[in-house]
mmCIF file of C-alpha atoms in Angstrom:
data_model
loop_
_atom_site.group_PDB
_atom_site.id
_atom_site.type_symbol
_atom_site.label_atom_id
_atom_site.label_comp_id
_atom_site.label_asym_id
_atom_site.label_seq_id
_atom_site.Cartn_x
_atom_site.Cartn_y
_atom_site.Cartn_z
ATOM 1 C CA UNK A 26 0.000 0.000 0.000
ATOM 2 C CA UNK A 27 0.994 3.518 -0.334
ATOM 3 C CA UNK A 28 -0.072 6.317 2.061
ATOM 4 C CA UNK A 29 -0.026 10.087 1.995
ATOM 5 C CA UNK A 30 -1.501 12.201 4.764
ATOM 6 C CA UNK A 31 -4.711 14.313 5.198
ATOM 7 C CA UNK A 32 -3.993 17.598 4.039
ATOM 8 C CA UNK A 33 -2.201 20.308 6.619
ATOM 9 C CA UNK A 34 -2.143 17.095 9.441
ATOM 10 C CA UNK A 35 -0.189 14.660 10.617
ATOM 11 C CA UNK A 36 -3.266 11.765 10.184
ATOM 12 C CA UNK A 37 -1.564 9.021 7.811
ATOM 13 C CA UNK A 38 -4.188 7.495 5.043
ATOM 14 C CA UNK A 39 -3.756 4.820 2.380
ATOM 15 C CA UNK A 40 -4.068 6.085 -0.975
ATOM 16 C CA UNK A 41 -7.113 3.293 -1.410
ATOM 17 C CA UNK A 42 -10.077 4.108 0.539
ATOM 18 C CA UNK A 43 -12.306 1.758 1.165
ATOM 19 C CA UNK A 44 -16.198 2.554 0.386
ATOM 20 C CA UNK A 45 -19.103 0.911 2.118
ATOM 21 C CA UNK A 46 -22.131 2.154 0.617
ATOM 22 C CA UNK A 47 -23.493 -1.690 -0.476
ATOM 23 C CA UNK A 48 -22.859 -2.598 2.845
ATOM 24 C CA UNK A 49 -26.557 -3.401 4.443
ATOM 25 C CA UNK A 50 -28.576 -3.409 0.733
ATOM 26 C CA UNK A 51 -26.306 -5.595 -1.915
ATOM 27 C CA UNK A 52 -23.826 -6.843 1.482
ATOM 28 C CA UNK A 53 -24.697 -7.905 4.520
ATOM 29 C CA UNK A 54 -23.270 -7.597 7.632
ATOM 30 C CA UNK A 55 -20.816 -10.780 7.517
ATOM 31 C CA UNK A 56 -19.324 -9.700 3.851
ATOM 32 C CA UNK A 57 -19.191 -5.987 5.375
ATOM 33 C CA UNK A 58 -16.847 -7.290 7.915
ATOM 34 C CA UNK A 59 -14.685 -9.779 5.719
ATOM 35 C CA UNK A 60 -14.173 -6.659 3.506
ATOM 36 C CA UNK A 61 -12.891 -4.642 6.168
ATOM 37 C CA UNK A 62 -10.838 -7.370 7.335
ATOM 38 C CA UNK A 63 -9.572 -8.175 3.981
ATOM 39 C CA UNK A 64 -8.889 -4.348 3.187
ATOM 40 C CA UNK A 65 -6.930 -3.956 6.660
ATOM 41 C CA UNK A 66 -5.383 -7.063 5.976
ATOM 42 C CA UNK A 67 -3.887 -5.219 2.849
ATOM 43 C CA UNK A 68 -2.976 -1.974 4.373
ATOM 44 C CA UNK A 69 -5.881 -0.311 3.792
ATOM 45 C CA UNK A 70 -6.481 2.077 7.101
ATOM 46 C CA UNK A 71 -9.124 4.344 6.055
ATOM 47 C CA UNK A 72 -13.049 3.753 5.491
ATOM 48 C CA UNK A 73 -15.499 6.031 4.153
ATOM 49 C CA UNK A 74 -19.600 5.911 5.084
ATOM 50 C CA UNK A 75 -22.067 8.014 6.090
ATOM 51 C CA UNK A 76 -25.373 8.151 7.695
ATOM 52 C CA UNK A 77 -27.295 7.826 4.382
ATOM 53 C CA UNK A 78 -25.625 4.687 3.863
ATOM 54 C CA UNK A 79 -26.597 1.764 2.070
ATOM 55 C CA UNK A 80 -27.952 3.467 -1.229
ATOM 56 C CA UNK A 81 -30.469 3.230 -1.809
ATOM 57 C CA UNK A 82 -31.536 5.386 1.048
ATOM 58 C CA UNK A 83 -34.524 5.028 2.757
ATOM 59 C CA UNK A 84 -36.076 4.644 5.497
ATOM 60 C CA UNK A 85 -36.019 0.532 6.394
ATOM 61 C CA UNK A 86 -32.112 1.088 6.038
ATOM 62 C CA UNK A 87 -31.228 4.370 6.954
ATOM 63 C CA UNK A 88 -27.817 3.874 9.350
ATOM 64 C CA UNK A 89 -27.308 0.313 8.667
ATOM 65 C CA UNK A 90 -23.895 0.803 7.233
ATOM 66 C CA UNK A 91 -22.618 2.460 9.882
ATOM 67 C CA UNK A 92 -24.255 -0.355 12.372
ATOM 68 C CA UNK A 93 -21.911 -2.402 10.665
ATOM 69 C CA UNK A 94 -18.672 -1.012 11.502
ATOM 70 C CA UNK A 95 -19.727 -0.355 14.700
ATOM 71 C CA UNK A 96 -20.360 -4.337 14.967
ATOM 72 C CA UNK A 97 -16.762 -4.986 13.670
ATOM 73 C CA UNK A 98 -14.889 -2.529 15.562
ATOM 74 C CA UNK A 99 -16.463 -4.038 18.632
ATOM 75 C CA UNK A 100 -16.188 -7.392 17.470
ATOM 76 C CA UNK A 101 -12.566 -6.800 16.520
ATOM 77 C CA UNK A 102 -11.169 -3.809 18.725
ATOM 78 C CA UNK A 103 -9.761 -2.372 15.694
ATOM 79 C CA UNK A 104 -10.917 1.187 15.833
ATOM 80 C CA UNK A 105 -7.789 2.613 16.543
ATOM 81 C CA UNK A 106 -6.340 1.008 13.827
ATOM 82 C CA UNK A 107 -8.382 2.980 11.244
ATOM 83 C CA UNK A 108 -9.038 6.151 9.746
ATOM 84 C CA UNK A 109 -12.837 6.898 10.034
ATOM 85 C CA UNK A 110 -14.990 9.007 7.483
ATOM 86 C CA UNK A 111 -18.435 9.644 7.503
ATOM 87 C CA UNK A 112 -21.197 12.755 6.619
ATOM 88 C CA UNK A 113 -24.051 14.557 7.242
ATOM 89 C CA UNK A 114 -26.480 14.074 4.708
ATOM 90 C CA UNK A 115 -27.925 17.062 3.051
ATOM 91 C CA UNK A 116 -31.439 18.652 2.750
ATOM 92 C CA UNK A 117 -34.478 17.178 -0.294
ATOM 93 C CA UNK A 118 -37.038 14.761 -1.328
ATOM 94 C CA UNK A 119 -34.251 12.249 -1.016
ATOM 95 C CA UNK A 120 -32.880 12.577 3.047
ATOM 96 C CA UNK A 121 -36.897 13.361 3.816
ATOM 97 C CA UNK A 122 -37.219 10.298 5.991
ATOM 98 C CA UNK A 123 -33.544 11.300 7.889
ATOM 99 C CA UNK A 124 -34.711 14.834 9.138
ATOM 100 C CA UNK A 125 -36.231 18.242 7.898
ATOM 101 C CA UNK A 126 -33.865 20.537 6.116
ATOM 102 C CA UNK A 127 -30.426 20.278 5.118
ATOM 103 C CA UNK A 128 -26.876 21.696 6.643
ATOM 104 C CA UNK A 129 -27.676 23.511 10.225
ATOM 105 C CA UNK A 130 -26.747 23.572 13.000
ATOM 106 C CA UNK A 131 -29.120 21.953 14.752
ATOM 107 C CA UNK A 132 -29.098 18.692 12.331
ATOM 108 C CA UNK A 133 -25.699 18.531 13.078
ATOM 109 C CA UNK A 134 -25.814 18.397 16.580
ATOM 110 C CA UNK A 135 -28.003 15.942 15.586
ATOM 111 C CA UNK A 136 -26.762 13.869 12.916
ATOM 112 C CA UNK A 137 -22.950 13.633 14.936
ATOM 113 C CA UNK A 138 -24.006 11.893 17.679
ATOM 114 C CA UNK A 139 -26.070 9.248 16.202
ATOM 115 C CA UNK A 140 -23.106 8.604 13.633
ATOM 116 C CA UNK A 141 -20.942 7.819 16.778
ATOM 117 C CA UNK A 142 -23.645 5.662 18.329
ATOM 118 C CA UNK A 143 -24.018 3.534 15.212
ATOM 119 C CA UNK A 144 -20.726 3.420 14.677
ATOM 120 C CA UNK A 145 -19.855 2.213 18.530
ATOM 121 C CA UNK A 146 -16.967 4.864 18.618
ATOM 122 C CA UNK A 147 -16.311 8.221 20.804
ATOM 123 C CA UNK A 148 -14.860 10.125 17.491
ATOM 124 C CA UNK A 149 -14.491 10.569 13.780
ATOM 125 C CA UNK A 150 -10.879 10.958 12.353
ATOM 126 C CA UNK A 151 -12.793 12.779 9.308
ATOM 127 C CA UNK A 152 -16.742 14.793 9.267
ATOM 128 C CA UNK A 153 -18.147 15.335 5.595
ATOM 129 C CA UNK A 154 -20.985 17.580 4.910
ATOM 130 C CA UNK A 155 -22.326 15.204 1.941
ATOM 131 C CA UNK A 156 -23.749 17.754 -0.465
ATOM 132 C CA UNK A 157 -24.953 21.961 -0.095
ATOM 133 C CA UNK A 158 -28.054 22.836 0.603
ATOM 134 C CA UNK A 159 -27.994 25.417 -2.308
ATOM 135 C CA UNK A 160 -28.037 23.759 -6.043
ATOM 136 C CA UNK A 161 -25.137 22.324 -7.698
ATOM 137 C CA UNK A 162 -24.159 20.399 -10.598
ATOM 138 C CA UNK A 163 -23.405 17.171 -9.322
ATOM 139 C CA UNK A 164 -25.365 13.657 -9.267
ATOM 140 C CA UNK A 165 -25.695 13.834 -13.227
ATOM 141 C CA UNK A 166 -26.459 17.581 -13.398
ATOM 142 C CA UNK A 167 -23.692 18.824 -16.033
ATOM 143 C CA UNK A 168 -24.410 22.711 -16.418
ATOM 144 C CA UNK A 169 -24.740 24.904 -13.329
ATOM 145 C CA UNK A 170 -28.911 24.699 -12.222
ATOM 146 C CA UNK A 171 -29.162 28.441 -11.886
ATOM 147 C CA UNK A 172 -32.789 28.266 -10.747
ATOM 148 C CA UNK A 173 -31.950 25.915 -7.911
ATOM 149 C CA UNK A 174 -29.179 27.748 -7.124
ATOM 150 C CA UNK A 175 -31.219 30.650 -6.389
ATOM 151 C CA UNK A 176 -32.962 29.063 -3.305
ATOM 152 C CA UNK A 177 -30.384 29.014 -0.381
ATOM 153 C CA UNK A 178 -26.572 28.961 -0.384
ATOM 154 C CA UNK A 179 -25.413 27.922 3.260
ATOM 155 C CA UNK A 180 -24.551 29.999 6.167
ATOM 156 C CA UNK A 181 -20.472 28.799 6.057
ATOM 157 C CA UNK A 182 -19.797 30.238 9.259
ATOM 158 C CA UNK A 183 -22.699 28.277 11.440
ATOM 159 C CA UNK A 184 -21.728 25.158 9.866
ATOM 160 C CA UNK A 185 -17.987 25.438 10.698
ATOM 161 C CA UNK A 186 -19.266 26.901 14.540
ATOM 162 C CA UNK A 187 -21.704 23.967 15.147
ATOM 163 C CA UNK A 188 -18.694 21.626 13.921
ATOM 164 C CA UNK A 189 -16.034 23.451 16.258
ATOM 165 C CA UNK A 190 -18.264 22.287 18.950
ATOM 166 C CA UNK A 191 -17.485 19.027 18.162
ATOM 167 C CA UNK A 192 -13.975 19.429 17.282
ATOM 168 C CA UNK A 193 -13.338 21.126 20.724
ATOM 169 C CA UNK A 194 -15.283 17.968 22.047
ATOM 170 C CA UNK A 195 -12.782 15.256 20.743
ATOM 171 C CA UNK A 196 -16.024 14.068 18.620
ATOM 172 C CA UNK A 197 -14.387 14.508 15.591
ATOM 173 C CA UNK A 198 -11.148 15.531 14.628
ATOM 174 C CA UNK A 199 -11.179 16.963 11.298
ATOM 175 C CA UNK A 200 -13.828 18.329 8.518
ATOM 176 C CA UNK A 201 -14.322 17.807 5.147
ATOM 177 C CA UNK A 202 -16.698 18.946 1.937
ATOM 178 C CA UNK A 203 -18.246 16.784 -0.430
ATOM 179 C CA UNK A 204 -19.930 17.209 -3.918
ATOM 180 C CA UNK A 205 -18.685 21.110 -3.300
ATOM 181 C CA UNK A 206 -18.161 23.550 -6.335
ATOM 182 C CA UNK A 207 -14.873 26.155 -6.451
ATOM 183 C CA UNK A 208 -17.107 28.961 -4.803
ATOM 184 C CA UNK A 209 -18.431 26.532 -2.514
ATOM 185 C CA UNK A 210 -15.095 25.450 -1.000
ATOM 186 C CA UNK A 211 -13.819 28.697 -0.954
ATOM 187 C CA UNK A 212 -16.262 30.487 0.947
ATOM 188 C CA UNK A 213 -15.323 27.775 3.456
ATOM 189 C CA UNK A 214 -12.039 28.512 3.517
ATOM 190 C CA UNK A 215 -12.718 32.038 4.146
ATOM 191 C CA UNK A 216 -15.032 31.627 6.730
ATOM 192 C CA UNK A 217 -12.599 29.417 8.488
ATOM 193 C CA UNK A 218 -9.549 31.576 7.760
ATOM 194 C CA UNK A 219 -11.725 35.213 9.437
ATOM 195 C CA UNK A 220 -13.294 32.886 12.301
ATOM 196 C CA UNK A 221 -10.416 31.103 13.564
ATOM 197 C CA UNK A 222 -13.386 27.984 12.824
ATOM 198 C CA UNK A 223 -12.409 23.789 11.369
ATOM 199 C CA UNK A 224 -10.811 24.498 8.322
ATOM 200 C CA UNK A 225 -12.129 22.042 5.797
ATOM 201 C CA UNK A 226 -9.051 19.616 4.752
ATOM 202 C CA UNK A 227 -10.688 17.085 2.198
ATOM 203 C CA UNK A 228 -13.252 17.308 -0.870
ATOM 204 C CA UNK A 229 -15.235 14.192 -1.746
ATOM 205 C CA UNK A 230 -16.198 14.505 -5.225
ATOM 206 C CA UNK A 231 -16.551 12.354 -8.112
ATOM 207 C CA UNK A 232 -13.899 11.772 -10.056
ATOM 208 C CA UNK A 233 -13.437 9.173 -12.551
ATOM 209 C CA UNK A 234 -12.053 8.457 -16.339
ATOM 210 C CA UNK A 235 -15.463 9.621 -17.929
ATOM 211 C CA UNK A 236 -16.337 12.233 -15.308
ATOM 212 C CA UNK A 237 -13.005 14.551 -15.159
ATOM 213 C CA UNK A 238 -15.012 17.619 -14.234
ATOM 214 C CA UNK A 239 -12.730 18.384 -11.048
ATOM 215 C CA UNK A 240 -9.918 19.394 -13.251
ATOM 216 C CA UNK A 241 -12.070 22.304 -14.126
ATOM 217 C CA UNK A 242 -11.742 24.787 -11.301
ATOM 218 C CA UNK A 243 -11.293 22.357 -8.445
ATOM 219 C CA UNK A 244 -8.456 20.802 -9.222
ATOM 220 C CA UNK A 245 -6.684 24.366 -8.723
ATOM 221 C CA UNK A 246 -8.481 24.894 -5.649
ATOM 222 C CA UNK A 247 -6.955 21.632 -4.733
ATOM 223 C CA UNK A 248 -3.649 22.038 -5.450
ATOM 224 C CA UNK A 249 -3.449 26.061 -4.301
ATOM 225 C CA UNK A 250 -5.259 25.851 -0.858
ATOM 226 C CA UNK A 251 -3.662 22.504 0.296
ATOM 227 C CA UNK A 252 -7.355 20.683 0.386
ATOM 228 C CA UNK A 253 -7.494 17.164 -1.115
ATOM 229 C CA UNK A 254 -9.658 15.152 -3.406
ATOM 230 C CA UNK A 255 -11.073 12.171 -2.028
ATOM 231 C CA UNK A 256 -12.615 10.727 -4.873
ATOM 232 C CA UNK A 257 -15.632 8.744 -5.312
ATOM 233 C CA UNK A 258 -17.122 6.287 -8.004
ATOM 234 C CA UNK A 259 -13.794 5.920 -9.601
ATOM 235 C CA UNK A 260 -14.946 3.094 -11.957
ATOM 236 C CA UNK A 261 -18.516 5.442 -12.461
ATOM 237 C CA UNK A 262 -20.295 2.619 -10.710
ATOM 238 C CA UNK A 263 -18.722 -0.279 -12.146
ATOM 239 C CA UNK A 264 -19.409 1.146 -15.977
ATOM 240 C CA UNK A 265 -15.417 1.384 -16.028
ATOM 241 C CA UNK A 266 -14.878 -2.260 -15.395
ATOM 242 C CA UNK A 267 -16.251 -2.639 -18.982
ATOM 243 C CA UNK A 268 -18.867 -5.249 -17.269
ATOM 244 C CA UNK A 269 -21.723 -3.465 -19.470
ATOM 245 C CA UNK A 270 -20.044 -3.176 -22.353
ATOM 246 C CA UNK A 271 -22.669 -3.679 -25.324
ATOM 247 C CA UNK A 272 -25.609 -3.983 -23.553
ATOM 248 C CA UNK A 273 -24.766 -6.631 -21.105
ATOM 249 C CA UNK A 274 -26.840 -6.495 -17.604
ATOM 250 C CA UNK A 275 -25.120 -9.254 -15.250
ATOM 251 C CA UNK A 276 -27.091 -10.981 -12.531
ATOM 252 C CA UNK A 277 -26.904 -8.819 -8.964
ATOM 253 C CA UNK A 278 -24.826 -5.649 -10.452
ATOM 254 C CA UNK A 279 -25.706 -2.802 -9.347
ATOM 255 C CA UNK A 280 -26.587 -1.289 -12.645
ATOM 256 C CA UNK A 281 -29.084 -4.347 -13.123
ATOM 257 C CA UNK A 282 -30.818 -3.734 -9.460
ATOM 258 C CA UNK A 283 -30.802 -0.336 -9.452
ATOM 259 C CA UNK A 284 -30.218 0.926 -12.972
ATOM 260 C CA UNK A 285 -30.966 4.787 -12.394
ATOM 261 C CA UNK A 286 -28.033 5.178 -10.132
ATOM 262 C CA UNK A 287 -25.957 4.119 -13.090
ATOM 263 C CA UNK A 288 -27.676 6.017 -15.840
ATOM 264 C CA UNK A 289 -25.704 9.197 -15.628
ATOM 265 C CA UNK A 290 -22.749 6.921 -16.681
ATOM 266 C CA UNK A 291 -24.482 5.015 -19.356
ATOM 267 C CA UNK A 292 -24.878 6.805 -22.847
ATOM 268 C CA UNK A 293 -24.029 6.790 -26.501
ATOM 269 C CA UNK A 294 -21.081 9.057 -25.707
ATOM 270 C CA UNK A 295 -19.542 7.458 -22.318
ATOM 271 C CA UNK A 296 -20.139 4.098 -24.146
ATOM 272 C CA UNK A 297 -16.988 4.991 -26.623
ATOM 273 C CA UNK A 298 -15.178 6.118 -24.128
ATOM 274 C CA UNK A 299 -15.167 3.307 -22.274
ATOM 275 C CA UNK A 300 -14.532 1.126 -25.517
ATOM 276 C CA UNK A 301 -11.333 3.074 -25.923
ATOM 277 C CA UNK A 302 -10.403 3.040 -22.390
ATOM 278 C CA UNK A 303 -10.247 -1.091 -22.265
ATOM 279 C CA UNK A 304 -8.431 -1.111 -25.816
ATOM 280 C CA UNK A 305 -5.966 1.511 -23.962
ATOM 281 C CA UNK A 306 -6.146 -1.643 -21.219
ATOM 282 C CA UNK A 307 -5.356 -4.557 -23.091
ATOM 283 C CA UNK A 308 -2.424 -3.086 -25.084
ATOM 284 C CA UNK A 309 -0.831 -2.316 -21.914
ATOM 285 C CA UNK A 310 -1.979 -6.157 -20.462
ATOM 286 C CA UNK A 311 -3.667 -4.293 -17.880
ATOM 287 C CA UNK A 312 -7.761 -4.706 -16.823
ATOM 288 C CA UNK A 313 -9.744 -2.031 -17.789
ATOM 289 C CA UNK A 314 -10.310 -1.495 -14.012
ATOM 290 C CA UNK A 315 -6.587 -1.494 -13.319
ATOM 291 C CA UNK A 316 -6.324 1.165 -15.525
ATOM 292 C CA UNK A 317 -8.869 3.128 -14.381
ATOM 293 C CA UNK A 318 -8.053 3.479 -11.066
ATOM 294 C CA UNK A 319 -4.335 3.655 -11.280
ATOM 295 C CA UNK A 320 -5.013 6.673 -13.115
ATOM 296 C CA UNK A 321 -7.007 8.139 -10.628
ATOM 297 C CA UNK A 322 -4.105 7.333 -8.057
ATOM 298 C CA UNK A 323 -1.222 8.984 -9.614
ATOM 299 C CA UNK A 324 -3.095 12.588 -9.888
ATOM 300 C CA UNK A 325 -1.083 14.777 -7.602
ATOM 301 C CA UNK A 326 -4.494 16.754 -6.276
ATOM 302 C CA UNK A 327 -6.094 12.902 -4.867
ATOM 303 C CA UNK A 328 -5.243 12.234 -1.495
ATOM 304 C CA UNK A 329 -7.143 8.933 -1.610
ATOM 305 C CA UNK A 330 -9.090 6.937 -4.030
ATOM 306 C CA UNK A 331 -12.280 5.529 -2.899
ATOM 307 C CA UNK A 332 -12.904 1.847 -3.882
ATOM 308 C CA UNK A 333 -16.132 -0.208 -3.352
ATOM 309 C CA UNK A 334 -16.699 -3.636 -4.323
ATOM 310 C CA UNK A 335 -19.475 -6.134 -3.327
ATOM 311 C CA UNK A 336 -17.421 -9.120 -3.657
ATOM 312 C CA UNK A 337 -13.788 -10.320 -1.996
ATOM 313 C CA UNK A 338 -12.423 -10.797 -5.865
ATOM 314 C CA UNK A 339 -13.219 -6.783 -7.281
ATOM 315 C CA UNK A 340 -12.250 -5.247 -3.757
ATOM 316 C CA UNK A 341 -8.377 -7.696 -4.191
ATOM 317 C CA UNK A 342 -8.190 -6.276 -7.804
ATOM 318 C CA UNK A 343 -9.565 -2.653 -6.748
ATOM 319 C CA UNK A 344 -6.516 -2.514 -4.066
ATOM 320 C CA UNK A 345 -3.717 -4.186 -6.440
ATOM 321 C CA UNK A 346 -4.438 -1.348 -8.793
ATOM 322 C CA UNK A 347 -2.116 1.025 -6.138
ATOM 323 C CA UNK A 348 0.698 -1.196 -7.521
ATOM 324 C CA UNK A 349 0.414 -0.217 -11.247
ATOM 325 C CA UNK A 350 2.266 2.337 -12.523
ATOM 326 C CA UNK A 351 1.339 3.932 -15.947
ATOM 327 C CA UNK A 352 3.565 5.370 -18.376
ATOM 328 C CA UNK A 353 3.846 8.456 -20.180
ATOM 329 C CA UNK A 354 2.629 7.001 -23.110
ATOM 330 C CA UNK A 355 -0.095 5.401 -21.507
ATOM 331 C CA UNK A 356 -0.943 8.221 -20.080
ATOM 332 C CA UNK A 357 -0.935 10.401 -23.011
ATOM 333 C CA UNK A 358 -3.068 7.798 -24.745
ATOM 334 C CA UNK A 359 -5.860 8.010 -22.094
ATOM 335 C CA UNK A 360 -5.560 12.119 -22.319
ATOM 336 C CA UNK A 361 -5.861 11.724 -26.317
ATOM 337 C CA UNK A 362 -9.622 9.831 -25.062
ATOM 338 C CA UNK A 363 -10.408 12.454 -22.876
ATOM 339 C CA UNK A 364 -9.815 15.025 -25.468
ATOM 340 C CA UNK A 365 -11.864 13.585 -28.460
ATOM 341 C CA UNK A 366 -14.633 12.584 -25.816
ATOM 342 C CA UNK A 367 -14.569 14.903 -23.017
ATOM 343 C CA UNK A 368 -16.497 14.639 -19.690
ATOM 344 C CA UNK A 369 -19.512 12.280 -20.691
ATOM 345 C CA UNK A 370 -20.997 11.370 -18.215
ATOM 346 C CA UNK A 371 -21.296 14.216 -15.694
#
C-alpha cells in the first residue's frame, strides 16, 4: 500500500479508501466485515460511510452501514487502527425520511451523535458535509442549475461553529466537503480563515475516467489551498470495469438492481469512451479497471481513491491497482480519449 496524509495534518491514510455504501442493501453484515478485514489485511487504514448509507436510502435502512462497523470494531477492537470518514447528509425529497432541512446547526448536533452511536466509537478521524443545501451540478447535473441555485446557499460560518463544537469535544477531529463547487469550498475557507473555525481539509467529489469535471476549477483549488480530493465512483459505478459493455446487464450488479443510479454513466457518448479506455487496457496487459483506477491514483491533487466492491475478488483487484504504474505514453493515450470525448458522463 501507499499512504499520503490528510492535508495540513499529521493523520496518515492509504491512498485506497475503502467505500461501504453496499454494505446493508447488496452486502450484509458478515461480507461488510470480511471486507474490512480483507482491506486492513492489505494496508488499507481508512473507510469512508455516512449516515445515508446503504444506497439506496430510505427509510427501512437508513444507518445500517454504519451499524456495521460499529459491529466490527467491537467485534474486533480495531478502531484505533483505522481512519474513520463519515457525513451529514444534506437537505431534499431524497434525506426526507432522515430529518427536515439540510446543513444547520441543529441537524448537526443531531446527525454527529447518532453517527458515533451507530458506529460504537467516541470520534471521527474525518466529518463530511455530503452535499450543499444550495443547487449544484453534481449527481448527473452537467451545467450549473441556476434556478436551484437561487434558493439558499449555506450559512459557512454556522456550519464550521456547530462543527467546532465538536472538534473542541474530541467528537471529531477533522472536517471535510463533499460534492462542493470552487465557490463553494472557498467560501469555506474564508469563513474558516476570518473565524479562527475547522478548516475544511478534504473534498469528496466524483472523479473518474469519464467524469473529469474536477480538473475544471477544483483541481486548482486543490492544489493552491492545500485541500485534497477524495474521490468517489472511480470506476462510475462499475461502468469502467467494462462489465456493461454492449448492452450486457449481469445478474446482482448494481446497474441491473438499481439501474438509475448508473444512468448518468451510461450513454451513446460514455459508451466509446469506455470502448477506448479497455483497448488503452489490453495493449498495456492491464484490466480495464486497473487502468482506471491507477489513473485516478497517480493525480497529484487525490489524497485517496475511494474503492467499493461487493465481492472479496473486485475489492483484491480494486486494491492491487495502487501497484500499477502507468507510463507516459499510456498516459498520453488516455488524455488523447479524454480530449476527443470529453467529460460524458457528468
Amino acid at each position: 500500500m501507499k499512504y499520503t496524509t490528510l492535508p495540513n495534518t499529521n493523520v496518515k491514510v492509504s491512498k485506497i479508501c475503502l467505500g461501504t455504501m453496499t454494505w446493508g442493501n447488496q452486502n450484509t453484515e458478515a461480507e461488510g466485515h470480511s471486507q474490512m478485514d480483507f482491506a486492513l489485511e492489505n494496508g488499507v487504514n481508512f473507510f469512508d460511510v455516512a449516515e445515508l448509507y446503504p444506497v439506496p436510502a430510505n427509510e427501512k435502512t437508513y444507518g445500517d452501514t454504519e451499524r456495521i462497523i460499529g459491529t466490527w470494531f467491537k467485534k474486533t477492537g480495531n478502531r484505533e487502527k483505522i481512519v474513520l470518514a463519515s457525513k451529514i447528509a444534506g437537505g431534499g425529497d431524497y434525506t426526507a425520511h432522515i430529518r427536515n432541512g439540510g446543513l444547520s446547526k441543529a441537524n448537526v448536533i443531531d446527525s454527529v451523535d447518532k453517527s458515533l452511536q451507530r458506529l460504537q466509537t467516541d470520534y471521527m478521524d474525518l466529518y463530511q458535509l455530503h452535499w450543499p443545501n444550495r443547487g449544484v451540478n453534481c449527481f448527473g447535473v452537467r451545467d450549473f442549475p441556476i434556478e436551484a441555485a437561487k434558493n439558499e446557499a449555506e450559512n459557512f460560518q454556522e456550519i464550521l461553529e456547530a462543527l467546532q463544537s465538536f472538534v473542541k469535544q474530541g467528537k471529531i477531529k477533522h472536517i471535510g466537503l463533499s460534492n462542493e463547487t470552487p465557490w463553494g469550498t472557498m467560501k469555506y475557507l474564508d469563513a474558516a480563515e476570518k473565524n479562527n473555525l475547522p478548516r475544511p481539509v478534504t473534498v469528496q467529489n466524483s472523479y473518474s475516467l469519464i467524469h473529469r469535471g474536477y480538473e475544471v476549477g477544483m483541481s486548482e483549488v486543490s492544489l493552491r489551498e492545500n485541500i485534497g480530493l477524495l474521490a468517489y465512483s472511480p470506476l462510475a459505478q462499475g461502468v469502467l470495469s467494462g462489465k456493461y459493455l454492449n448492452g450486457k446487464l449481469p445478474e446482482g450488479a448494481r446497474g441491473t438492481l438499481f439501474p438509475r443510479f448508473i444512468a448518468r454513466y451510461k450513454n451513446e457518448a460514455s459508451e466509446r469512451a469506455v470502448k477506448k479506455y479497455s483497448e488503452i487496457a489490453k495493449r498495456n496487459n492491464l484490466t480495464l479497471t486497473e487502468l482506471s483506477l491507477a489513473f485516478v491514483n497517480q493525480l497529484p491533487f487525490v489524497t485517496s481513491n475511494i474503492i467499493g466492491a461487493t465481492k472479496l475478488d473486485q475489492l483484491k483487484e480494486n486494491i492491487n491497482s495502487i501497484h500499477v504504474s502507468l507510463s507516459d505514453e499510456t498516459i498520453q493515450e488516455i488524455n488523447a480519449v479524454h480530449a476527443a470525448i470529453p467529460n460524458p458522463a457528468p
